[in-house]
Amino acid sequence: MLKYIVLIAGIYNSISAVSAAQDFYQLPDEFSDFSLNRDITVSYDDLDALLELTVIDLGKSDRSKRNSQSSIGTRMKAHKNNDTALEANRFYFEEVTKSSLKDGFHKIRVSLESLPDEISLNDLSLDEQLAYWLNLYNTAMLEKLISHYPVRNTEDLLFGDKSILEEEFITVAGHQLSLNDIQQNIVFKKFGKKKVIVMYGFYQGNIGSPNIRSEAYKGSKVYHQLAENGEEFVNSNRGVMIKNKDRVYVSKYFDQTKVLFDDFEKDLRAHLIDYAESPINSDIKYAKRFNVDIENWNITDLYGSERVFGAGTATNPAAMLNAVVDNSASPVQRGEGANSGIGATNLGFLSDSITAHTTDYGRFSPEVLQKIKSLNLKKKDNSGSVKIKDLEDKKQ
């Protein structure tokens, strides 16, 4: 009997040690501080342009369910999960992978990695830092998804033996990072305990995850953008569903967010009540059973759904991508008799144009660059004065 007690105690101590290690995870010095200076803002014009071109924003869910059979004569694929198949924003994966636009996400990710070469992240405000990490994560996620396309089910890609979430392919200020490092060890640890809505900023390529936005996150409005994502997610079938009035079902994505809640079920339920619309919020409050089991791992490719897009798609910038992709291998012709109109656009030229701002001007306006220069000079002066003081102290 004693050996079983010892064994149980050993297991308990091991679990406690792992939990303690997670609780006491220390951010690297380069990521741990922040500035109160809100004059220094980061530009994401290139990422804005690329997302606007490749993301179809479908708006809030109306909780519609997919019919059991696909429409005849459509390229749209059927989903096993009828409750959630018609939800989430879409990305033009198929068309992007055919064009040179796929390189745009890699270029922007590399550009974001080099931002600390211009200014320390600790010299940015907390809001600017949060926007930076979310944009880096989502850009890197899209880059990985594009490189693995075509893939229909993302579960093994995210959580299998060769998980892209665990791959350390991102380098920031000399630190090798994975997507999980950014989500769990940086954003959740530094921002999440005070603002749990940061969890809605992580797109993971599938219908069951928070939305990819058709714009980059901005320090000036990052929490407003996150709140929008949270409201859309909670008030959708892939976020929360009520069955039989006494059972609440929530997304398995929330399993990744447990570190944000001291009492997971109690605190998550309170959060969902706050974000859910009536009468769902009341049902969540009084439901007797709380199940974390809604999932849909299907990729958010435009052609991976059966949702009717209607005329709205034709006016979306993504329609331009669809129109030009067939001509992406041909240069734009000039002179008499040359092709005209958007179908003649060369996607290589378009991709270069999108990233030109980053390549030529960096992520800061001339005014902000001048402030950064002054800040760096001030830090250098302060550093020099400290060294002189140390020398004087040693002489004494």
CSV table of C-alpha atoms in Angstrom, one decimal:
chain,number,residue,atom,x,y,z
A,1,MET,CA,0.0,0.0,0.0
A,2,LEU,CA,2.8,2.3,0.9
A,3,LYS,CA,4.4,2.0,-2.6
A,4,TYR,CA,1.2,3.1,-4.2
A,5,ILE,CA,1.0,6.2,-2.0
A,6,VAL,CA,4.6,7.0,-2.8
A,7,LEU,CA,3.9,6.5,-6.6
A,8,ILE,CA,0.9,8.8,-6.4
A,9,ALA,CA,2.8,11.4,-4.5
A,10,GLY,CA,5.6,11.2,-7.1
A,11,ILE,CA,3.2,11.7,-9.9
A,12,TYR,CA,1.5,14.7,-8.1
A,13,ASN,CA,4.9,16.3,-7.4
A,14,SER,CA,5.9,15.9,-11.1
A,15,ILE,CA,2.7,17.6,-12.2
A,16,SER,CA,3.2,20.3,-9.7
A,17,ALA,CA,6.7,20.9,-10.9
A,18,VAL,CA,5.6,21.2,-14.5
A,19,SER,CA,2.8,23.6,-13.5
A,20,ALA,CA,5.3,25.7,-11.4
A,21,ALA,CA,7.7,25.8,-14.3
A,22,GLN,CA,4.9,27.2,-16.6
A,23,ASP,CA,3.8,29.7,-13.9
A,24,PHE,CA,7.4,31.0,-13.5
A,25,TYR,CA,8.3,31.2,-17.2
A,26,GLN,CA,10.4,34.3,-17.6
A,27,LEU,CA,10.2,36.4,-20.7
A,28,PRO,CA,13.6,37.2,-22.3
A,29,ASP,CA,14.8,40.7,-21.3
A,30,GLU,CA,14.2,41.8,-24.9
A,31,PHE,CA,10.5,41.1,-24.6
A,32,SER,CA,9.7,41.9,-20.9
A,33,ASP,CA,9.5,45.7,-20.7
A,34,PHE,CA,7.4,48.4,-22.4
A,35,SER,CA,7.3,52.1,-23.0
A,36,LEU,CA,4.7,54.7,-22.2
A,37,ASN,CA,5.6,56.6,-25.3
A,38,ARG,CA,2.7,56.3,-27.8
A,39,ASP,CA,4.3,58.5,-30.4
A,40,ILE,CA,6.2,55.5,-31.9
A,41,THR,CA,3.9,53.5,-34.1
A,42,VAL,CA,4.6,50.6,-36.4
A,43,SER,CA,3.3,50.6,-40.0
A,44,TYR,CA,1.7,47.5,-41.5
A,45,ASP,CA,0.7,49.0,-44.9
A,46,ASP,CA,2.2,46.1,-46.8
A,47,LEU,CA,0.4,43.5,-44.7
A,48,ASP,CA,-2.9,45.5,-44.9
A,49,ALA,CA,-2.6,45.4,-48.7
A,50,LEU,CA,-1.9,41.7,-48.9
A,51,LEU,CA,-4.7,40.7,-46.4
A,52,GLU,CA,-7.2,42.9,-48.2
A,53,LEU,CA,-6.4,41.2,-51.4
A,54,THR,CA,-6.5,37.6,-50.1
A,55,VAL,CA,-9.1,37.5,-47.3
A,56,ILE,CA,-12.9,37.4,-47.8
A,57,ASP,CA,-14.6,38.9,-44.7
A,58,LEU,CA,-17.9,37.2,-44.4
A,59,GLY,CA,-19.2,39.2,-41.4
A,60,LYS,CA,-21.0,37.8,-38.3
A,61,SER,CA,-22.4,34.3,-38.3
A,62,ASP,CA,-26.1,33.9,-38.7
A,63,ARG,CA,-25.8,30.4,-37.2
A,64,SER,CA,-27.0,28.8,-40.4
A,65,LYS,CA,-26.3,25.2,-40.9
A,66,ARG,CA,-25.1,23.4,-44.0
A,67,ASN,CA,-27.6,21.2,-45.9
A,68,SER,CA,-26.6,17.5,-45.8
A,69,GLN,CA,-25.9,17.5,-49.5
A,70,SER,CA,-23.6,19.7,-51.6
A,71,SER,CA,-25.1,22.0,-54.3
A,72,ILE,CA,-25.0,20.5,-57.8
A,73,GLY,CA,-22.4,22.0,-60.1
A,74,THR,CA,-20.3,23.7,-57.5
A,75,ARG,CA,-16.6,23.5,-56.7
A,76,MET,CA,-17.4,24.0,-53.0
A,77,LYS,CA,-16.5,20.9,-50.8
A,78,ALA,CA,-18.9,19.4,-48.3
A,79,HIS,CA,-18.1,19.5,-44.6
A,80,LYS,CA,-18.8,16.7,-42.1
A,81,ASN,CA,-19.8,19.3,-39.5
A,82,ASN,CA,-23.0,20.8,-40.7
A,83,ASP,CA,-23.3,23.2,-37.7
A,84,THR,CA,-20.1,25.1,-38.4
A,85,ALA,CA,-19.4,24.5,-42.1
A,86,LEU,CA,-20.8,27.9,-43.2
A,87,GLU,CA,-18.8,30.0,-40.8
A,88,ALA,CA,-15.5,31.9,-40.6
A,89,ASN,CA,-13.7,34.3,-43.0
A,90,ARG,CA,-12.1,32.7,-46.1
A,91,PHE,CA,-8.7,32.9,-47.6
A,92,TYR,CA,-7.8,32.5,-51.2
A,93,PHE,CA,-5.4,29.6,-50.6
A,94,GLU,CA,-5.8,28.0,-54.0
A,95,GLU,CA,-5.2,31.1,-56.0
A,96,VAL,CA,-2.4,32.4,-53.8
A,97,THR,CA,-0.4,29.2,-54.1
A,98,LYS,CA,-0.6,29.6,-57.9
A,99,SER,CA,0.8,33.1,-57.9
A,100,SER,CA,3.9,34.9,-56.6
A,101,LEU,CA,1.8,36.5,-53.9
A,102,LYS,CA,2.7,33.4,-51.8
A,103,ASP,CA,6.1,35.0,-51.4
A,104,GLY,CA,4.6,38.1,-49.9
A,105,PHE,CA,3.9,36.5,-46.6
A,106,HIS,CA,7.4,35.2,-46.3
A,107,LYS,CA,8.9,38.6,-47.1
A,108,ILE,CA,6.7,40.4,-44.6
A,109,ARG,CA,7.4,37.8,-41.9
A,110,VAL,CA,11.2,38.3,-42.4
A,111,SER,CA,10.6,42.1,-42.3
A,112,LEU,CA,8.8,41.8,-39.0
A,113,GLU,CA,11.5,39.7,-37.5
A,114,SER,CA,14.0,42.4,-38.3
A,115,LEU,CA,12.0,45.2,-36.6
A,116,PRO,CA,14.1,45.0,-33.4
A,117,ASP,CA,17.1,46.0,-35.5
A,118,GLU,CA,15.6,49.4,-35.8
A,119,ILE,CA,14.1,49.8,-32.3
A,120,SER,CA,14.0,47.6,-29.2
A,121,LEU,CA,10.5,46.1,-28.7
A,122,ASN,CA,10.8,47.4,-25.1
A,123,ASP,CA,10.7,50.9,-26.5
A,124,LEU,CA,7.2,50.3,-27.9
A,125,SER,CA,4.0,50.7,-25.9
A,126,LEU,CA,2.2,47.6,-24.8
A,127,ASP,CA,-0.5,48.0,-27.5
A,128,GLU,CA,2.1,48.3,-30.2
A,129,GLN,CA,3.9,45.3,-28.9
A,130,LEU,CA,0.7,43.2,-28.9
A,131,ALA,CA,-0.2,44.2,-32.4
A,132,TYR,CA,3.4,43.3,-33.5
A,133,TRP,CA,3.2,39.8,-32.0
A,134,LEU,CA,-0.2,39.1,-33.4
A,135,ASN,CA,0.8,40.2,-36.9
A,136,LEU,CA,4.0,38.2,-36.8
A,137,TYR,CA,2.1,35.1,-35.6
A,138,ASN,CA,-0.7,35.3,-38.3
A,139,THR,CA,1.8,36.1,-41.1
A,140,ALA,CA,4.0,33.2,-40.2
A,141,MET,CA,0.9,30.9,-39.8
A,142,LEU,CA,-0.3,31.9,-43.3
A,143,GLU,CA,3.2,31.3,-44.7
A,144,LYS,CA,3.3,27.8,-43.2
A,145,LEU,CA,-0.3,27.0,-44.4
A,146,ILE,CA,0.5,28.2,-47.9
A,147,SER,CA,3.7,26.0,-48.0
A,148,HIS,CA,1.7,22.9,-47.0
A,149,TYR,CA,-1.3,23.5,-49.3
A,150,PRO,CA,-3.3,21.6,-50.5
A,151,VAL,CA,-4.4,20.4,-47.1
A,152,ARG,CA,-8.0,20.1,-46.1
A,153,ASN,CA,-7.9,19.0,-42.5
A,154,THR,CA,-5.4,21.0,-40.3
A,155,GLU,CA,-5.5,19.0,-37.1
A,156,ASP,CA,-2.4,16.8,-37.8
A,157,LEU,CA,-0.6,19.9,-39.2
A,158,LEU,CA,-1.1,21.8,-36.0
A,159,PHE,CA,-0.9,19.0,-33.4
A,160,GLY,CA,0.8,16.0,-35.1
A,161,ASP,CA,4.4,14.8,-34.7
A,162,LYS,CA,5.7,17.5,-37.0
A,163,SER,CA,3.5,20.3,-35.6
A,164,ILE,CA,4.0,23.7,-37.3
A,165,LEU,CA,3.0,25.2,-33.9
A,166,GLU,CA,6.2,23.7,-32.3
A,167,GLU,CA,8.6,24.4,-35.2
A,168,GLU,CA,11.1,27.1,-34.2
A,169,PHE,CA,11.4,28.9,-37.6
A,170,ILE,CA,10.9,32.5,-36.3
A,171,THR,CA,13.8,34.6,-35.0
A,172,VAL,CA,13.3,37.8,-33.1
A,173,ALA,CA,16.1,39.7,-31.3
A,174,GLY,CA,18.3,36.6,-31.5
A,175,HIS,CA,15.7,34.3,-30.0
A,176,GLN,CA,14.4,31.2,-31.9
A,177,LEU,CA,10.6,31.1,-31.5
A,178,SER,CA,7.8,28.8,-32.5
A,179,LEU,CA,4.2,29.9,-33.1
A,180,ASN,CA,3.3,28.3,-29.7
A,181,ASP,CA,6.1,30.4,-28.0
A,182,ILE,CA,4.5,33.6,-29.4
A,183,GLN,CA,1.0,32.6,-28.3
A,184,GLN,CA,1.6,30.8,-25.0
A,185,ASN,CA,4.8,32.1,-23.6
A,186,ILE,CA,4.8,35.7,-24.8
A,187,VAL,CA,1.3,37.0,-25.5
A,188,PHE,CA,-0.7,34.9,-23.0
A,189,LYS,CA,1.9,35.5,-20.3
A,190,LYS,CA,2.5,39.2,-20.9
A,191,PHE,CA,-1.0,40.4,-21.9
A,192,GLY,CA,-3.5,37.6,-21.4
A,193,LYS,CA,-4.0,37.7,-17.6
A,194,LYS,CA,-5.4,41.2,-17.8
A,195,LYS,CA,-7.0,41.0,-21.2
A,196,VAL,CA,-8.2,37.5,-22.0
A,197,ILE,CA,-9.5,38.7,-25.4
A,198,VAL,CA,-6.0,38.4,-26.7
A,199,MET,CA,-6.9,34.8,-27.4
A,200,TYR,CA,-9.0,35.9,-30.3
A,201,GLY,CA,-6.0,37.2,-32.2
A,202,PHE,CA,-4.6,33.8,-33.2
A,203,TYR,CA,-5.8,32.5,-36.5
A,204,GLN,CA,-4.9,28.8,-37.1
A,205,GLY,CA,-6.1,28.2,-40.6
A,206,ASN,CA,-9.3,26.3,-39.8
A,207,ILE,CA,-12.9,27.1,-39.4
A,208,GLY,CA,-12.8,26.3,-35.7
A,209,SER,CA,-10.2,29.0,-34.9
A,210,PRO,CA,-10.7,32.7,-34.5
A,211,ASN,CA,-11.0,34.7,-37.8
A,212,ILE,CA,-8.2,35.9,-40.0
A,213,ARG,CA,-9.0,39.6,-40.5
A,214,SER,CA,-8.8,41.4,-43.8
A,215,GLU,CA,-6.5,44.0,-42.1
A,216,ALA,CA,-3.4,44.0,-39.9
A,217,TYR,CA,-3.6,44.6,-36.2
A,218,LYS,CA,-2.7,48.2,-35.2
A,219,GLY,CA,-1.5,49.4,-31.8
A,220,SER,CA,-4.0,52.2,-31.9
A,221,LYS,CA,-7.0,49.9,-32.1
A,222,VAL,CA,-5.8,46.4,-31.3
A,223,TYR,CA,-8.2,45.7,-28.4
A,224,HIS,CA,-11.1,47.0,-30.5
A,225,GLN,CA,-10.1,44.6,-33.3
A,226,LEU,CA,-9.8,41.7,-30.8
A,227,ALA,CA,-13.2,42.5,-29.3
A,228,GLU,CA,-14.7,42.3,-32.7
A,229,ASN,CA,-13.1,38.9,-33.3
A,230,GLY,CA,-14.3,37.7,-29.9
A,231,GLU,CA,-17.9,38.8,-30.4
A,232,GLU,CA,-18.0,37.1,-33.8
A,233,PHE,CA,-16.5,33.9,-32.5
A,234,VAL,CA,-18.6,33.6,-29.4
A,235,ASN,CA,-21.8,34.4,-31.3
A,236,SER,CA,-21.2,31.6,-33.9
A,237,ASN,CA,-21.9,27.9,-34.0
A,238,ARG,CA,-18.1,27.2,-34.0
A,239,GLY,CA,-17.7,29.2,-30.8
A,240,VAL,CA,-20.7,28.4,-28.6
A,241,MET,CA,-23.9,26.3,-29.0
A,242,ILE,CA,-26.8,25.6,-26.7
A,243,LYS,CA,-28.6,22.2,-26.9
A,244,ASN,CA,-31.7,21.3,-24.9
A,245,LYS,CA,-31.4,24.5,-22.9
A,246,ASP,CA,-29.3,22.9,-20.2
A,247,ARG,CA,-26.2,22.1,-22.1
A,248,VAL,CA,-23.6,24.5,-23.4
A,249,TYR,CA,-21.0,23.4,-26.0
A,250,VAL,CA,-18.0,25.5,-26.6
A,251,SER,CA,-15.0,25.4,-29.0
A,252,LYS,CA,-12.1,23.1,-28.5
A,253,TYR,CA,-9.9,26.2,-29.3
A,254,PHE,CA,-10.5,27.2,-25.7
A,255,ASP,CA,-8.4,24.3,-24.6
A,256,GLN,CA,-5.4,26.3,-25.7
A,257,THR,CA,-6.4,29.2,-23.5
A,258,LYS,CA,-6.6,27.5,-20.1
A,259,VAL,CA,-3.6,29.4,-18.8
A,260,LEU,CA,-5.7,32.6,-19.0
A,261,PHE,CA,-8.3,31.4,-16.5
A,262,ASP,CA,-7.7,30.6,-12.8
A,263,ASP,CA,-10.9,28.5,-12.7
A,264,PHE,CA,-11.3,27.4,-16.3
A,265,GLU,CA,-15.0,26.5,-16.5
A,266,LYS,CA,-16.2,29.1,-14.1
A,267,ASP,CA,-14.1,32.0,-15.6
A,268,LEU,CA,-14.6,31.0,-19.2
A,269,ARG,CA,-18.4,30.7,-18.7
A,270,ALA,CA,-18.4,34.3,-17.2
A,271,HIS,CA,-16.4,35.5,-20.2
A,272,LEU,CA,-18.8,33.9,-22.6
A,273,ILE,CA,-21.8,35.4,-20.9
A,274,ASP,CA,-20.3,38.8,-21.2
A,275,TYR,CA,-19.7,38.4,-25.0
A,276,ALA,CA,-22.7,36.4,-26.0
A,277,GLU,CA,-25.9,38.0,-27.3
A,278,SER,CA,-29.3,37.5,-25.8
A,279,PRO,CA,-30.8,34.9,-25.3
A,280,ILE,CA,-27.7,32.7,-25.6
A,281,ASN,CA,-26.0,34.6,-22.7
A,282,SER,CA,-28.8,33.5,-20.3
A,283,ASP,CA,-28.6,29.9,-21.6
A,284,ILE,CA,-24.9,29.9,-20.9
A,285,LYS,CA,-25.4,31.2,-17.4
A,286,TYR,CA,-28.0,28.6,-16.4
A,287,ALA,CA,-26.8,25.6,-18.4
A,288,LYS,CA,-26.1,22.6,-16.1
A,289,ARG,CA,-23.5,21.0,-18.4
A,290,PHE,CA,-20.4,22.6,-19.9
A,291,ASN,CA,-18.8,20.7,-22.8
A,292,VAL,CA,-15.6,21.7,-24.6
A,293,ASP,CA,-16.0,19.7,-27.8
A,294,ILE,CA,-17.0,21.9,-30.8
A,295,GLU,CA,-14.4,21.4,-33.5
A,296,ASN,CA,-13.9,22.0,-37.2
A,297,TRP,CA,-10.4,21.4,-38.6
A,298,ASN,CA,-11.3,22.1,-42.2
A,299,ILE,CA,-9.1,24.8,-43.8
A,300,THR,CA,-10.7,28.2,-44.4
A,301,ASP,CA,-9.9,28.0,-48.1
A,302,LEU,CA,-12.6,29.7,-50.3
A,303,TYR,CA,-13.2,26.4,-52.1
A,304,GLY,CA,-13.4,24.5,-48.8
A,305,SER,CA,-16.9,25.6,-48.0
A,306,GLU,CA,-20.4,25.6,-49.3
A,307,ARG,CA,-21.4,29.0,-48.1
A,308,VAL,CA,-23.2,31.2,-50.7
A,309,PHE,CA,-21.1,34.3,-51.3
A,310,GLY,CA,-23.3,36.1,-53.8
A,311,ALA,CA,-22.4,39.3,-55.5
A,312,GLY,CA,-20.4,40.5,-52.5
A,313,THR,CA,-17.5,38.3,-53.5
A,314,ALA,CA,-17.3,40.0,-56.9
A,315,THR,CA,-16.6,43.3,-55.3
A,316,ASN,CA,-14.1,41.9,-52.8
A,317,PRO,CA,-10.4,42.5,-53.7
A,318,ALA,CA,-10.0,38.8,-53.7
A,319,ALA,CA,-12.0,38.7,-56.9
A,320,MET,CA,-9.2,40.7,-58.5
A,321,LEU,CA,-6.8,38.0,-57.4
A,322,ASN,CA,-9.0,35.3,-59.0
A,323,ALA,CA,-9.1,37.4,-62.2
A,324,VAL,CA,-5.4,37.9,-62.6
A,325,VAL,CA,-4.0,34.6,-61.4
A,326,ASP,CA,-4.3,32.9,-64.8
A,327,ASN,CA,-2.1,35.7,-66.2
A,328,SER,CA,0.5,35.7,-63.5
A,329,ALA,CA,3.1,34.0,-65.6
A,330,SER,CA,2.8,36.6,-68.4
A,331,PRO,CA,4.4,40.1,-68.2
A,332,VAL,CA,2.2,43.1,-68.7
A,333,GLN,CA,2.2,44.0,-72.4
A,334,ARG,CA,2.7,47.6,-73.5
A,335,GLY,CA,2.0,49.5,-76.7
A,336,GLU,CA,-0.6,49.2,-79.4
A,337,GLY,CA,-2.6,46.0,-79.3
A,338,ALA,CA,-1.5,45.2,-75.8
A,339,ASN,CA,-3.9,43.5,-73.4
A,340,SER,CA,-5.6,45.9,-71.1
A,341,GLY,CA,-7.7,45.7,-67.9
A,342,ILE,CA,-7.1,43.9,-64.7
A,343,GLY,CA,-6.7,40.5,-66.3
A,344,ALA,CA,-3.4,41.5,-67.8
A,345,THR,CA,-1.8,42.4,-64.4
A,346,ASN,CA,1.4,40.6,-63.6
A,347,LEU,CA,1.1,39.2,-60.1
A,348,GLY,CA,4.9,39.2,-59.6
A,349,PHE,CA,4.8,43.0,-60.1
A,350,LEU,CA,1.8,43.2,-57.8
A,351,SER,CA,3.6,41.2,-55.1
A,352,ASP,CA,6.7,43.4,-55.4
A,353,SER,CA,4.6,46.5,-55.1
A,354,ILE,CA,2.9,45.3,-52.0
A,355,THR,CA,6.2,44.7,-50.2
A,356,ALA,CA,8.0,47.8,-51.7
A,357,HIS,CA,7.0,50.0,-48.8
A,358,THR,CA,8.7,47.6,-46.3
A,359,THR,CA,11.8,47.0,-48.4
A,360,ASP,CA,12.4,50.7,-49.2
A,361,TYR,CA,11.2,52.6,-46.1
A,362,GLY,CA,11.0,50.1,-43.2
A,363,ARG,CA,8.0,50.1,-40.8
A,364,PHE,CA,8.3,53.7,-39.6
A,365,SER,CA,7.4,57.0,-41.1
A,366,PRO,CA,10.2,59.7,-41.4
A,367,GLU,CA,8.8,61.5,-38.4
A,368,VAL,CA,8.8,58.3,-36.2
A,369,LEU,CA,12.3,57.4,-37.5
A,370,GLN,CA,13.5,60.8,-36.2
A,371,LYS,CA,12.0,60.1,-32.8
A,372,ILE,CA,13.6,56.6,-32.8
A,373,LYS,CA,17.0,58.2,-33.6
A,374,SER,CA,16.6,60.7,-30.8
A,375,LEU,CA,15.6,57.9,-28.4
A,376,ASN,CA,18.6,55.7,-29.4
A,377,LEU,CA,21.0,58.7,-28.9
A,378,LYS,CA,19.5,59.3,-25.5
A,379,LYS,CA,19.9,55.7,-24.5
A,380,LYS,CA,23.5,55.8,-25.7
A,381,ASP,CA,24.2,58.9,-23.7
A,382,ASN,CA,22.7,57.4,-20.6
A,383,SER,CA,24.7,54.3,-21.1
A,384,GLY,CA,27.9,56.3,-21.4
A,385,SER,CA,27.2,58.3,-18.3
A,386,VAL,CA,26.7,55.1,-16.3
A,387,LYS,CA,30.0,53.7,-17.4
A,388,ILE,CA,31.8,56.9,-16.3
A,389,LYS,CA,30.1,56.9,-12.9
A,390,ASP,CA,31.2,53.3,-12.4
A,391,LEU,CA,34.8,54.2,-13.2
A,392,GLU,CA,34.7,57.0,-10.7
A,393,ASP,CA,33.2,54.7,-8.0
A,394,LYS,CA,36.0,52.2,-8.5
A,395,LYS,CA,38.6,54.9,-8.0
A,396,GLN,CA,37.1,55.8,-4.7
